[in-house]
Every structure is written in structure tokens, then in C-alpha cells.
Short mmCIF file of C-alpha atoms in Angstrom, two decimals:
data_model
loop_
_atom_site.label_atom_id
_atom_site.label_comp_id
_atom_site.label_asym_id
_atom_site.label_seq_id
_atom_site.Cartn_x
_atom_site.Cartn_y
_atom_site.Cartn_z
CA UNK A 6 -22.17 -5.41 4.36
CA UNK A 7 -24.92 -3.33 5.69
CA UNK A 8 -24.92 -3.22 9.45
CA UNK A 9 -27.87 -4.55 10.84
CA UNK A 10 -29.64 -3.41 14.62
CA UNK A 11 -31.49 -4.59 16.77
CA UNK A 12 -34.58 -3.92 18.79
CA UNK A 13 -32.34 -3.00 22.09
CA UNK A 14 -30.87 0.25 23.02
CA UNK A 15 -27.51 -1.03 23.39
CA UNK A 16 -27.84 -1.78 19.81
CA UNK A 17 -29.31 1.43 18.40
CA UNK A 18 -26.80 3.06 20.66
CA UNK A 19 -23.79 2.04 18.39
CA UNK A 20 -25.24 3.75 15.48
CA UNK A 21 -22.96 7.04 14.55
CA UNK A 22 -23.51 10.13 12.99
CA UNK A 23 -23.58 9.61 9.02
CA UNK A 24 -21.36 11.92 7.26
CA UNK A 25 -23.73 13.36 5.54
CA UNK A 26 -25.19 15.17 8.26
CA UNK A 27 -22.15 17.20 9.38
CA UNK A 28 -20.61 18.05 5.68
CA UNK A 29 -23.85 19.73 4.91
CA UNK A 30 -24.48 22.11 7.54
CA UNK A 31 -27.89 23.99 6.56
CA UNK A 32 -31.27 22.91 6.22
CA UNK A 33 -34.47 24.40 5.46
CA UNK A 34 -37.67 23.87 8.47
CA UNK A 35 -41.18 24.12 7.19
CA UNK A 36 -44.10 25.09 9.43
CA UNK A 37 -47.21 24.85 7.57
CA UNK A 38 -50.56 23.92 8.50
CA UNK A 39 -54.25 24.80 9.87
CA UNK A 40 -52.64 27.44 12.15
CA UNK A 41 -51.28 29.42 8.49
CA UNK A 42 -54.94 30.79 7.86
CA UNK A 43 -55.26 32.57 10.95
CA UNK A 44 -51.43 33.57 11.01
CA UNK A 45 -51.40 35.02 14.20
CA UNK A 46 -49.34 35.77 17.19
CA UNK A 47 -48.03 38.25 19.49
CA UNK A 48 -44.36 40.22 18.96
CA UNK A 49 -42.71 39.33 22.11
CA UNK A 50 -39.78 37.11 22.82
CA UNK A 51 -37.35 34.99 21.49
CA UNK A 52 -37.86 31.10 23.16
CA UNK A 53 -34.90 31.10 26.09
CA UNK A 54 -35.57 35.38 26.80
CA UNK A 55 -37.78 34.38 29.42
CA UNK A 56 -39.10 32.02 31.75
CA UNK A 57 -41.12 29.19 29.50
CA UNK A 58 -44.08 29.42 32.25
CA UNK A 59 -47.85 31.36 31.98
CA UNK A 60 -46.18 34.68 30.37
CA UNK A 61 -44.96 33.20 27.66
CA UNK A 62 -48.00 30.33 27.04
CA UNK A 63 -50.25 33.12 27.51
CA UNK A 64 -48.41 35.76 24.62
CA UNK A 65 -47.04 33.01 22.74
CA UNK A 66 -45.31 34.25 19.88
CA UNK A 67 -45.31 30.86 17.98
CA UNK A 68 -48.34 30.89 15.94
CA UNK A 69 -48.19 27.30 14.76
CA UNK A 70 -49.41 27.29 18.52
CA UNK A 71 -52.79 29.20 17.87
CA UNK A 72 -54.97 26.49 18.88
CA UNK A 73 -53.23 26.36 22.30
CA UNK A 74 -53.02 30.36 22.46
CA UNK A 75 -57.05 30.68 22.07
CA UNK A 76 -57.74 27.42 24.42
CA UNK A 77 -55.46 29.35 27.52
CA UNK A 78 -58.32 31.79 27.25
CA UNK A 79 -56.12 34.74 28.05
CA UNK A 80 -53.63 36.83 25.81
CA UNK A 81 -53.47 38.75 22.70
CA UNK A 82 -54.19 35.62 20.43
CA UNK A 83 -57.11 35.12 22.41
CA UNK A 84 -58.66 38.55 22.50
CA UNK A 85 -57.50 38.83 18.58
CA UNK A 86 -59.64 35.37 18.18
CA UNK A 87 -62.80 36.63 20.14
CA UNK A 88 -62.76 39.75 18.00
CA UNK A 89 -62.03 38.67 14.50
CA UNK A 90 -64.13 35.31 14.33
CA UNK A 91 -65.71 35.08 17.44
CA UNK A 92 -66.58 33.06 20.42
CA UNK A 93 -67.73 30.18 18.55
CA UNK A 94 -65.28 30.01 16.22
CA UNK A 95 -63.36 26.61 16.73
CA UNK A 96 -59.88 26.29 15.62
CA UNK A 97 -61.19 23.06 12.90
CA UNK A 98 -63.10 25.96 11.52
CA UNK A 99 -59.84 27.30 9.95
CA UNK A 100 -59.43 24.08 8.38
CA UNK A 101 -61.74 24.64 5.09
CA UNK A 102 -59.83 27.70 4.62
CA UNK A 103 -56.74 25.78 4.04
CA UNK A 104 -56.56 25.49 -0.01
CA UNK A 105 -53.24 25.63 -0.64
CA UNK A 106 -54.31 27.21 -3.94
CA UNK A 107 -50.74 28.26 -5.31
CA UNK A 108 -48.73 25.60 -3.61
CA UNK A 109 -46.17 24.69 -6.00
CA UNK A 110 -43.67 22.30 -4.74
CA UNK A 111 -40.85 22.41 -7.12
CA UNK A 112 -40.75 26.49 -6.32
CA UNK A 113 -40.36 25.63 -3.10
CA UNK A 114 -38.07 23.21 -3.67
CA UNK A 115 -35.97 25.60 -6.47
CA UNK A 116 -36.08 28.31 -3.69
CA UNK A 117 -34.53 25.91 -1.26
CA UNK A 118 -31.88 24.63 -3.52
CA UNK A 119 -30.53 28.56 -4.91
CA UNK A 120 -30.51 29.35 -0.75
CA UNK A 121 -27.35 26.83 -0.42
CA UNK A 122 -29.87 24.35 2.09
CA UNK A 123 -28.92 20.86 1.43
CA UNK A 124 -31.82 19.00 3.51
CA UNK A 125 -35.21 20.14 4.82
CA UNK A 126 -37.63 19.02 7.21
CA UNK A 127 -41.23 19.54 6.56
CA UNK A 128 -43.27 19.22 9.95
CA UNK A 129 -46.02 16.09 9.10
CA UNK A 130 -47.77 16.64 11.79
CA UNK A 131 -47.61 19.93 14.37
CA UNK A 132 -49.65 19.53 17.98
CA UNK A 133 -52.88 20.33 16.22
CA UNK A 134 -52.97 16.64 15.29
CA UNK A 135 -53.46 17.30 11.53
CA UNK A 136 -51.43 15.47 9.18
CA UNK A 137 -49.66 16.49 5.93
CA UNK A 138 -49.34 13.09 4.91
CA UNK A 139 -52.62 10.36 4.57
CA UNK A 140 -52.48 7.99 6.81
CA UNK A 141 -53.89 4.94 7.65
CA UNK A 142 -54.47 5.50 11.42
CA UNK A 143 -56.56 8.22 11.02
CA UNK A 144 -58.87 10.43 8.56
CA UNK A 145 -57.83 13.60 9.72
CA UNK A 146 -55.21 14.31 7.08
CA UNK A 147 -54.55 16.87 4.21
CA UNK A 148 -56.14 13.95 1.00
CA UNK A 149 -59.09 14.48 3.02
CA UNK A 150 -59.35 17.69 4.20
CA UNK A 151 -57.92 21.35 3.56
CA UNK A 152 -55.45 21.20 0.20
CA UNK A 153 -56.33 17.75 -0.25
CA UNK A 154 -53.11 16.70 -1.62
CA UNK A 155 -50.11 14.43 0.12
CA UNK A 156 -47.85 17.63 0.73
CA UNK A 157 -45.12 15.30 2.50
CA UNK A 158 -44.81 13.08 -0.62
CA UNK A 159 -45.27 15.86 -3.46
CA UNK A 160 -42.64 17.70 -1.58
CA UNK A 161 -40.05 14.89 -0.80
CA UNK A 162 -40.32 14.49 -4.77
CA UNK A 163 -39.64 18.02 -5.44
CA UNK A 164 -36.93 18.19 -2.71
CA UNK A 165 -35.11 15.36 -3.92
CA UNK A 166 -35.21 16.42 -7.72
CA UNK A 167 -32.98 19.00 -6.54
CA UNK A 168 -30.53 16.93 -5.38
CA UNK A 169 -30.94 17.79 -1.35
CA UNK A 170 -32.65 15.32 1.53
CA UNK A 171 -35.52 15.40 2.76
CA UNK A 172 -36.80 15.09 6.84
CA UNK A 173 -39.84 14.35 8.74
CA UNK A 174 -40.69 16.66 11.88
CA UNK A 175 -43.67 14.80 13.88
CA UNK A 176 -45.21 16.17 17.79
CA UNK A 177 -44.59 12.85 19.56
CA UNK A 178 -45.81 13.67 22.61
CA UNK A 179 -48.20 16.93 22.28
CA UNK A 180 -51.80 15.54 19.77
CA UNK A 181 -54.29 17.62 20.86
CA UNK A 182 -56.84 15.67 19.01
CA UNK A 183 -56.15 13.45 21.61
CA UNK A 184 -55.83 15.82 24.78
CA UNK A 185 -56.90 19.24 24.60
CA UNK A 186 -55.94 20.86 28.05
CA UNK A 187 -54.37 23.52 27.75
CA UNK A 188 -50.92 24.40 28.35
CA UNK A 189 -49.11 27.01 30.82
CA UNK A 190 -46.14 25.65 31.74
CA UNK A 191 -43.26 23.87 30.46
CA UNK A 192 -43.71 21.00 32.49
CA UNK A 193 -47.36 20.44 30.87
CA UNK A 194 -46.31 19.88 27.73
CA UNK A 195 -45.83 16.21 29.41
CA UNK A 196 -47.95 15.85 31.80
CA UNK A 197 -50.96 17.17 30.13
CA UNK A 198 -50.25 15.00 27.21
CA UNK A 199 -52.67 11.90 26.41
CA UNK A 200 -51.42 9.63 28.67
CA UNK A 201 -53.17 6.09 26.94
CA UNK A 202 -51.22 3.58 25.59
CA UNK A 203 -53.57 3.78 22.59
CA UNK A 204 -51.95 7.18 21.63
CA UNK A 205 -48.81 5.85 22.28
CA UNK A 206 -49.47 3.03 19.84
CA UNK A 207 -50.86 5.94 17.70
CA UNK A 208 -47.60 7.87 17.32
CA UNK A 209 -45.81 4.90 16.83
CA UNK A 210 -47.57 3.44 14.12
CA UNK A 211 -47.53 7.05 12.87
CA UNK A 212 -43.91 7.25 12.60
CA UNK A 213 -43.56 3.85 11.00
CA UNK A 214 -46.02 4.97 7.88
CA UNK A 215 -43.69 8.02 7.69
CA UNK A 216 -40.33 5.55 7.10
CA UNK A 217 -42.25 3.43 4.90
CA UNK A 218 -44.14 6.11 2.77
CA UNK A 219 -41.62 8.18 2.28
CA UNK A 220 -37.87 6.97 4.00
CA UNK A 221 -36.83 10.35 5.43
CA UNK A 222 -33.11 11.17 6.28
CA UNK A 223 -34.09 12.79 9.61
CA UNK A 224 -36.33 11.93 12.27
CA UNK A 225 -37.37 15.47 14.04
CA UNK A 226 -39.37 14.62 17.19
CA UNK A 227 -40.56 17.53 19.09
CA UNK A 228 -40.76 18.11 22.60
CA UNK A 229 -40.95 14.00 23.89
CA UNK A 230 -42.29 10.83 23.33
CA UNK A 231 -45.60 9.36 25.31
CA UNK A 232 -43.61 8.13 28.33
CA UNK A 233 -46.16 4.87 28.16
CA UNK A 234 -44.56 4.37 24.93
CA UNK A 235 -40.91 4.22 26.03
CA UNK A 236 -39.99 1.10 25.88
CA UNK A 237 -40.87 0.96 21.69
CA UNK A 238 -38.43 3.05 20.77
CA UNK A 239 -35.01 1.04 20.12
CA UNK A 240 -37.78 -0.70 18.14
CA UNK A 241 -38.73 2.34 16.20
CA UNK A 242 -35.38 3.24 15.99
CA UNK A 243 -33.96 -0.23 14.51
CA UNK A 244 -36.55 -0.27 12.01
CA UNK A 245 -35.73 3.65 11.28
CA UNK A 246 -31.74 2.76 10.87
CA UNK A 247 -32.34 -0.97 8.90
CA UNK A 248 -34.54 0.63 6.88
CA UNK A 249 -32.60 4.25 5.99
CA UNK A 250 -29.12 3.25 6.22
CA UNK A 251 -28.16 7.02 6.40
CA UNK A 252 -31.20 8.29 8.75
CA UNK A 253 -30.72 10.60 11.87
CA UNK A 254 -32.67 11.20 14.94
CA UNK A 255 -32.93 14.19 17.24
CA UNK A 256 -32.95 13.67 21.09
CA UNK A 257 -35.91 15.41 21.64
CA UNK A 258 -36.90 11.71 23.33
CA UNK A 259 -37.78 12.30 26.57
CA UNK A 260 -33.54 12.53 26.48
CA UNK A 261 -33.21 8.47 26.02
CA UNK A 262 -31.38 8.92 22.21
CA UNK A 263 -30.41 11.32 19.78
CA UNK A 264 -28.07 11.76 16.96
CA UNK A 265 -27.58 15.21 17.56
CA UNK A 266 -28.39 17.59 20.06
CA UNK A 267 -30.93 21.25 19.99
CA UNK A 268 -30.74 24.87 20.35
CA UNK A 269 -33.71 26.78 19.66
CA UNK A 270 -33.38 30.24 19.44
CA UNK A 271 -31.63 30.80 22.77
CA UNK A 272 -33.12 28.13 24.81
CA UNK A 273 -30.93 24.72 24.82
CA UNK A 274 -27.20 24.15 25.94
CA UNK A 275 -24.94 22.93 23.40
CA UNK A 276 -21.05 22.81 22.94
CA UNK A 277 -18.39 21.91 20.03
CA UNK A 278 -18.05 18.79 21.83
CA UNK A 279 -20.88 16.93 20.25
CA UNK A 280 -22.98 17.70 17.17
CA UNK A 281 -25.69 20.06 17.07
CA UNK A 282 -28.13 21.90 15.30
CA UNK A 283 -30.11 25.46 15.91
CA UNK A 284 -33.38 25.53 14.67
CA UNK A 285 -35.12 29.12 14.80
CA UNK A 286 -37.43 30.81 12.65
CA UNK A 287 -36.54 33.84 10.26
CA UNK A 288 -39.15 36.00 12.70
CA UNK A 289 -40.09 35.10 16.45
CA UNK A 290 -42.10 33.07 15.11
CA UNK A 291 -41.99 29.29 13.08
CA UNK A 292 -45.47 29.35 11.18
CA UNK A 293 -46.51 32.18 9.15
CA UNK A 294 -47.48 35.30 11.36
CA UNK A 295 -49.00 38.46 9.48
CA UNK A 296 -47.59 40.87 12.54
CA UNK A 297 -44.22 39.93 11.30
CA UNK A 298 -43.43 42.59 9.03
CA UNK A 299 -39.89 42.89 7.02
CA UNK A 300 -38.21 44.94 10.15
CA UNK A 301 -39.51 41.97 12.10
CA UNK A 302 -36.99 39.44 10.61
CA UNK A 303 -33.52 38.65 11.39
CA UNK A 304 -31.28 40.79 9.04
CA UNK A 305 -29.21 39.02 6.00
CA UNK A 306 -26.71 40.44 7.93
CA UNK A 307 -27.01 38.59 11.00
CA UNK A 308 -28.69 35.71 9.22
CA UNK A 309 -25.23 34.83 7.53
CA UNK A 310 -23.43 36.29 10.92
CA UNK A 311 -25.28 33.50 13.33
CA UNK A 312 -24.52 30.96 10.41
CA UNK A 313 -20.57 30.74 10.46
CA UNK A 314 -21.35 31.18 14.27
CA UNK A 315 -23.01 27.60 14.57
CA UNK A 316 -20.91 26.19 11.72
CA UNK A 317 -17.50 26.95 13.64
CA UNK A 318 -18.95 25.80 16.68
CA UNK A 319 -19.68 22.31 15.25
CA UNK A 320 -23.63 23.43 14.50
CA UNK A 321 -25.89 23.24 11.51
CA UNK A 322 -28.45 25.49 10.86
CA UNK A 323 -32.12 24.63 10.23
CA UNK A 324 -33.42 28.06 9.52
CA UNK A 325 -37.83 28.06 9.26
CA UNK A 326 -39.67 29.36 6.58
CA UNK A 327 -43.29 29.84 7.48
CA UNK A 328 -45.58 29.91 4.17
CA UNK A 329 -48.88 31.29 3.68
CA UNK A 330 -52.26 29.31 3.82
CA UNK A 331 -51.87 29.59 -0.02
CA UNK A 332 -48.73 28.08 -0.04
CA UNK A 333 -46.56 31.07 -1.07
CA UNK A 334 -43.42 31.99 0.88
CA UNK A 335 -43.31 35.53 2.10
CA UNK A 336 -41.35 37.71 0.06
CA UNK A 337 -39.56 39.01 2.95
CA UNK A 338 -38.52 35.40 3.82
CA UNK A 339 -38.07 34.45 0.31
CA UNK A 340 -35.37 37.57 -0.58
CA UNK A 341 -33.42 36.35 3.48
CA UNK A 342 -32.63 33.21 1.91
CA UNK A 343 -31.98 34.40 -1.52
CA UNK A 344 -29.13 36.48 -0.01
CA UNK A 345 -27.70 33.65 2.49
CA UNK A 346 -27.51 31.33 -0.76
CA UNK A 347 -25.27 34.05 -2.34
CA UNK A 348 -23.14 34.72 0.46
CA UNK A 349 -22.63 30.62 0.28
CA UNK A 350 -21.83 30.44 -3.41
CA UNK A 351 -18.65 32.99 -2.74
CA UNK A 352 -18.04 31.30 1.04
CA UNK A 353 -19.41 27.63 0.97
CA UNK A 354 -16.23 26.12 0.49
CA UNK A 355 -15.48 27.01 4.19
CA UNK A 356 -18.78 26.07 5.57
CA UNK A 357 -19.91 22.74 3.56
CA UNK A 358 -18.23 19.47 4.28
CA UNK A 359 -15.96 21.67 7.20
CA UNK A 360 -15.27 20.83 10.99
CA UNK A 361 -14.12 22.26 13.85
CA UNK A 362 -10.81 24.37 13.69
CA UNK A 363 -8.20 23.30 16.37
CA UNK A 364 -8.39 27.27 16.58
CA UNK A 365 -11.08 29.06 18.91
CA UNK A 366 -13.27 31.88 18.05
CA UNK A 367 -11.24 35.37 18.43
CA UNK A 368 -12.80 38.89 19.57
CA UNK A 369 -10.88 41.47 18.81
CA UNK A 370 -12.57 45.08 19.29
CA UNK A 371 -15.55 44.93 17.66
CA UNK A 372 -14.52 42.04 15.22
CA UNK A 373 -15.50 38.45 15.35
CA UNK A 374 -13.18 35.79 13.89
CA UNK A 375 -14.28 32.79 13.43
CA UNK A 376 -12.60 29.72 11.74
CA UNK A 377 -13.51 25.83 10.26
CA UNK A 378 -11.42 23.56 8.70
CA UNK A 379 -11.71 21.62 5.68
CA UNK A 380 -9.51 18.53 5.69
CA UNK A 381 -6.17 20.52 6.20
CA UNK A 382 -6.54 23.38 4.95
CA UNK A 383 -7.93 26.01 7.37
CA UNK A 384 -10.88 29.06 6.63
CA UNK A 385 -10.89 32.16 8.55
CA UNK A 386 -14.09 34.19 8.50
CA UNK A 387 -13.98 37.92 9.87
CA UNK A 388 -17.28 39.50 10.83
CA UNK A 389 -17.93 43.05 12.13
CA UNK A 390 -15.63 44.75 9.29
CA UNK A 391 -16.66 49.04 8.56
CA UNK A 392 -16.98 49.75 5.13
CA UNK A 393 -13.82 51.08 3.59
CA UNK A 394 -10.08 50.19 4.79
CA UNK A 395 -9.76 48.09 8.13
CA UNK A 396 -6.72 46.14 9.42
CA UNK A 397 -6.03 43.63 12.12
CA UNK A 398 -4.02 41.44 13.77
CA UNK A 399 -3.28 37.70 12.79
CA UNK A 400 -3.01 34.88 14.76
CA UNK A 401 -2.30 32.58 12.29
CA UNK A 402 0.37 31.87 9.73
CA UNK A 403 0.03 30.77 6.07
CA UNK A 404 -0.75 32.49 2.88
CA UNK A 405 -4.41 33.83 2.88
CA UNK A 406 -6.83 33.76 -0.30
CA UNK A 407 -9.87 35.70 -0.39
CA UNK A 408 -12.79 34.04 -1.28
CA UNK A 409 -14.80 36.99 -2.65
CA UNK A 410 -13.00 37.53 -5.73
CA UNK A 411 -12.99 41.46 -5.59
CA UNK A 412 -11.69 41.89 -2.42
CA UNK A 413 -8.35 43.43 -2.07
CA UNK A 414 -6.08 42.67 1.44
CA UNK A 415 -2.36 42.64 1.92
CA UNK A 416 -0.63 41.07 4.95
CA UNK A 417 1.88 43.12 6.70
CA UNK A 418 4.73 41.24 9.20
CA UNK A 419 5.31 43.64 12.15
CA UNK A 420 7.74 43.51 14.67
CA UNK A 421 4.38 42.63 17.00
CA UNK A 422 3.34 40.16 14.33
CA UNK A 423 1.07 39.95 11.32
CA UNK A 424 -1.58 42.30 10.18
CA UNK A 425 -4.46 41.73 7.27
CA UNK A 426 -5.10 45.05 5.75
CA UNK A 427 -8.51 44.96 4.10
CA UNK A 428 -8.37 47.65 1.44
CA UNK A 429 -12.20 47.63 -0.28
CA UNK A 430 -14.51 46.01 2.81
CA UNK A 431 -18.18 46.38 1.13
CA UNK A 432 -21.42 46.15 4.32
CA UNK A 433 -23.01 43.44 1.37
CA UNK A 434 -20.30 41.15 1.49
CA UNK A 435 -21.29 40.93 5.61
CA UNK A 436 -18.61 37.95 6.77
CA UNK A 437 -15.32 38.13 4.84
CA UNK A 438 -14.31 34.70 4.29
CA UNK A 439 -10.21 33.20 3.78
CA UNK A 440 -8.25 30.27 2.81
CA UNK A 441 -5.16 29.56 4.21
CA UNK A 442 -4.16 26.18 2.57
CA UNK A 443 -2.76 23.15 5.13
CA UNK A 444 -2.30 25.31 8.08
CA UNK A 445 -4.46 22.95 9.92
CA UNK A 446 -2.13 20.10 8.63
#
């Protein structure tokens, strides 16, 4: 029988993680919106490199944060804004400029699928206040304005044609449709929020059209929730659970619930203790920025190199693409994922439905080994290998299979212990991945 909860948080507090969630381990974040047609922001920082205070609010390098980067009335984005459109130029101006003229959902959704993601989250509505689904609280939407199309449901259908799940992200706290001050510090992402209970009502009823319309498997709140609205959330969240019987939540809510906890980039602490997920973009920044050239994005190298890091460390990944007002994905972006989902197809079966080894993460020299289980059997993962011949020592004991079929290895027993001798180590094959069958039995 279906569990049923109730409107209290000691009832939505007994809900647990759905399977689902932590077998599938990488996810695809979308970032699209007014803020693509300007596409701008400074190269600076990764979020957590510095101080989240004036410097960074000031040379942002988030441009899905353009309309806050003009409004600070300082900065790079600023003095780019003032030159290119001009004083007057308001950021709803963009908003005609938005066609969306070569979206096509079922590319994205194709793309998606041959990168090994097995859920994405589509952000429905970003601080700017416009929505990418129509709604009934409001006319500012994307069926009335820009592509005029529902993006959230044309993409859920595309999404889920492919087999993977598909995830809301909505700005609970920050609307500036609602409350425009701008923002220099952390600490005003709250308390320069709209502080009615009318945009708390707003958000609410915002959220409950998103369950309804289109029953999303994750709930993505960013940065808080209206704190006048507290007290309706084991609501939302009881509706949310009866009605999506495997749904998750974040805990970016005002810390009162989450399924799972954040890392972005390098802000957030997280251990292997509890569940997790890192969200970053494939640049510095999460919507589409034209200063972000090719040498701007993370490496496939590091790409799959930061994924087997979060997987063995009980993390998923929900890597960002940022498309183009048009709705085409950056090559550069596109070819990044392209790569990761062939790295996955050789090295999945260590990654998908795994867990935490009972073994820690090894450095030896300038090698990384990292391992995951899968029911018993273990999966060892070596990163930092030269090209050519390189050997090792083992820690472990049990037969080891490679999974990339052309590799050749022999293991050597030593009077100091065991060895792996890698005989053929190719740089495109970046993390060498193993089997070693009920050794976590």
C-alpha cells in the first residue's frame, strides 16, 4: 500500500531517499532563459574561491544573474550593458529577443540520453521571475512571451521518451518581479527578498502547478524559501510525496528539509555520510556566456576525473549545460558530454546503481584511486595514469577485470605485496576502471 503523509513535518520527515536517486548518479541542469540573449558575464571565479560578498556580486560570473549584475550598477556586466545597449536598455527588453528558433527538444533530449545522464532538471523559473512553464498565477510566462511555447512540458515529454526523469528547479525565495533591490551580499539574497505573504502564497501556488502540470521527480529549490511562508511547507511537501510517490527535494529550504544535501562548485560542505549532489556548470558559469570559449571549460579529462570523485564519495553529479537564446547547445558543451557518455558506456557498470566502498580513496604519488561498490562485488578506478607502461601497488585482493576491453595489465605478488602493471595506458581512456568480483562480500 502506498504510504500516505501528512501535512506535519514529523510526517514528511519519515520520507527516505527513493532508490532511484542514488543508483543513477548523473543528471543533466538546464539554465535557459531571458538572461541567454545577452549571454554575458565576467571570467573570474569559481562560487566558494572567494568571499560571496560585493566582489563577487559586483563581477559575477553567473550570467543567468545579468539582471542583478546591471541593477548593482558597478562591474564588467554593467559597463558591457551601458556600452552595448545602453542606459535605457531594461533587462525585459531582452525578452522579444528570446525566439527559441531552433529549439528542438528531442535533440536535447537524444544529447542527454548518449551523455549517460539519467535525470535532468530544467530551471522553470530563475530570479528573473520569468517562467518556462504557463501558469495560472501570472502572465509573465514563455506561451505568452519570448518562444511562446511550454518548454517545461515539451521537454519533460522529450526527456521521458528517452527513458530518463525529469526535475523542476524553481528560485523560491529570490523573484525579482517582485523585489528588485539589488544584491551585494550573501546575506541579501534573504533579506532583500519580497517579504509579503502574497509572494509567499505566490511561490507556493507556483510549485503546486509544477506537481500537477507536469509531476517532476525532483524538487530543486534555490537559495530559500520566503521565511513568511514557512510554515506551508510540510504541506507542499505532503502533497509533493502523495502525489509523486518517488519525488525528491533538495534542502535548499531555509535548511528545514531536504532529501539530499549541495555542493556547488566549491562552496557547500558535504561528506559520504549522507547523500549528496554537486551541481556546477561546464564553464564558471550556469547560463550561456559568449566569453566562455572552449579553453574556458572544464576538460573531458577532469570532467570524468571529478565524476568518479563525487560518485565514490556517495555524490551525484548534476553537470549544467547552458544553451543559446536559439536553443542550440554549444558545441563545446555538446562534444564534453559526448565524451563523458563514452567513458560511461566502457565504466558505468561501476558508477550506476553503485555505493560507497567500505574502502577509502588512496593517493599514491601522483595517482588517485578511487573505489564504489556494486552489491558485492567491488570497482577500483585509477586516475592520474602517464601514457605508456605504469605499475602500482595494490591494496586489495581479488582477481581484477578491466573494463576497457583493450587494456592490457598483469598483477605481480611481491614479497611487499601486489602490484598492477598497466602495459598500454592511453591519455583518452582518462580513469582506468576494474572489477574485482565479491571482494566487498
Amino acid at each position: 500500500m502506498k504510504k500516505q503523509y501528512a501535512a506535519t513535518w514529523e510526517s514528511v520527515k519519515t520520507h527516505s531517499l527513493p532508490d532511484w536517486f542514488d543508483d543513477y548518479k548523473f543528471g543533466i541542469f538546464i539554465h535557459w532563459g531571458i538572461y541567454s540573449v545577452p549571454a554575458y558575464a565576467p571570467l573570474t571565479w569559481e562560487l566558494g574561491e572567494v568571499d560571496i560578498d560585493e566582489q563577487w556580486f559586483c563581477n559575477n560570473p553567473y550570467a543567468e544573474w545579468y539582471f542583478n549584475s546591471i541593477n548593482v550598477k558597478q562591474g564588467p556586466t554593467y559597463e558591457h550593458h551601458i556600452k552595448t545597449y545602453g542606459k535605457d536598455f531594461a533587462y525585459r527588453d531582452f525578452l522579444p529577443m528570446w525566439k527559441a528558433e531552433k529549439w528542438q527538444p528531442t535533440e536535447w533530449a537524444n544529447l542527454f540520453k548518449r551523455a549517460g545522464a539519467k535525470y535532468v532538471v530544467l530551471t522553470t523559473k530563475h530570479h528573473d521571475g520569468f517562467c518556462l512553464f504557463p501558469s495560472r498565477y501570472t502572465d509573465y510566462h514563455c506561451l505568452n512571451y519570448g518562444p511562446k511555447r511550454d518548454i517545461m512540458g515539451e521537454l519533460t515529454e522529450a526527456v521521458r521518451a528517452q527513458g530518463l526523469k525529469m526535475g523542476a528547479y524553481y528560485s523560491g525565495v529570490i523573484d525579482w518581479t517582485f523585489s528588485n533591490m539589488p544584491i551585494f551580499t550573501e546575506s541579501q539574497n534573504m533579506s532583500n527578498a519580497c517579504p509579503t505573504y502574497a509572494y509567499a502564497d505566490y511561490a507556493y501556488n507556483h510549485y503546486k502547478e509544477l506537481i500537477d502540470l507536469y509531476q517532476p521527480s525532483v524538487l530543486w529549490n534555490d537559495i530559500g524559501w520566503p521565511t513568511q511562508g514557512e510554515h506551508m511547507l510540510p504541506s507542499l511537501f505532503a502533497y509533493y510525496y502523495n502525489q509523486v510517490e518517488e519525488g525528491v527535494v533538495d534542502n535548499r529550504w531555509n535548511d528545514l528539509w531536504g532529501d539530499f544535501k549541495h555542493k556547488e562548485y566549491k562552496h557547500g560542505e558535504v561528506s559520504r555520510e549522507q547523500k549528496w549532489e554537486m551541481c556546477r556548470g561546464l564553464g564558471l558559469s550556469f547560463g550561456y556566456n559568449q566569453n566562455e570559449s572552449d579553453d574556458s571549460l572544464i576538460s573531458v579529462k577532469n570532467l570524468v576525473s571529478m565524476l568518479v570523485e563525487i560518485v565514490s564519495n556517495n555524490g551525484n553529479l548534476l553537470l549544467n549545460v547552458g544553451p543559446r537564446a536559439d536553443g542550440t547547445i554549444p558545441e563545446g558543451q555538446a562534444e564534453r558530454l559526448i565524451a563523458l557518455g563514452e567513458w560511461l558506456a566502457v565504466n558505468g557498470e561501476g558508477i550506476y546503481y553503485s555505493r560507497c566502498s567500505r574502502y577509502p580513496t588512496e593517493k599514491i604519488g601522483e595517482l588517485t584511486l578511487s573505489y564504489t561498490k556494486v552489491r558485492s562485488d567491488l570497482y577500483l578506478f585509477v586516475d592520474g595514469l602517464q601514457s605508456g607502461k605504469n605499475s602500482l601497488p595494490l591494496n586489495i585482493y581479488g582477481e581484477l577485470e578491466a573494463l576497457h576491453p583493450e587494456l592490457s595489465f598483469w598483477v605481480e605478488n611481491t614479497p611487499q605485496g601486489r602490484v598492477l602493471h598497466i602495459e598500454n595506458y592511453q591519455p583518452d581512456w582518462y580513469v582506468l576502471g576494474f572489477k574485482i568480483a565479491n571482494a566487498e562480500a
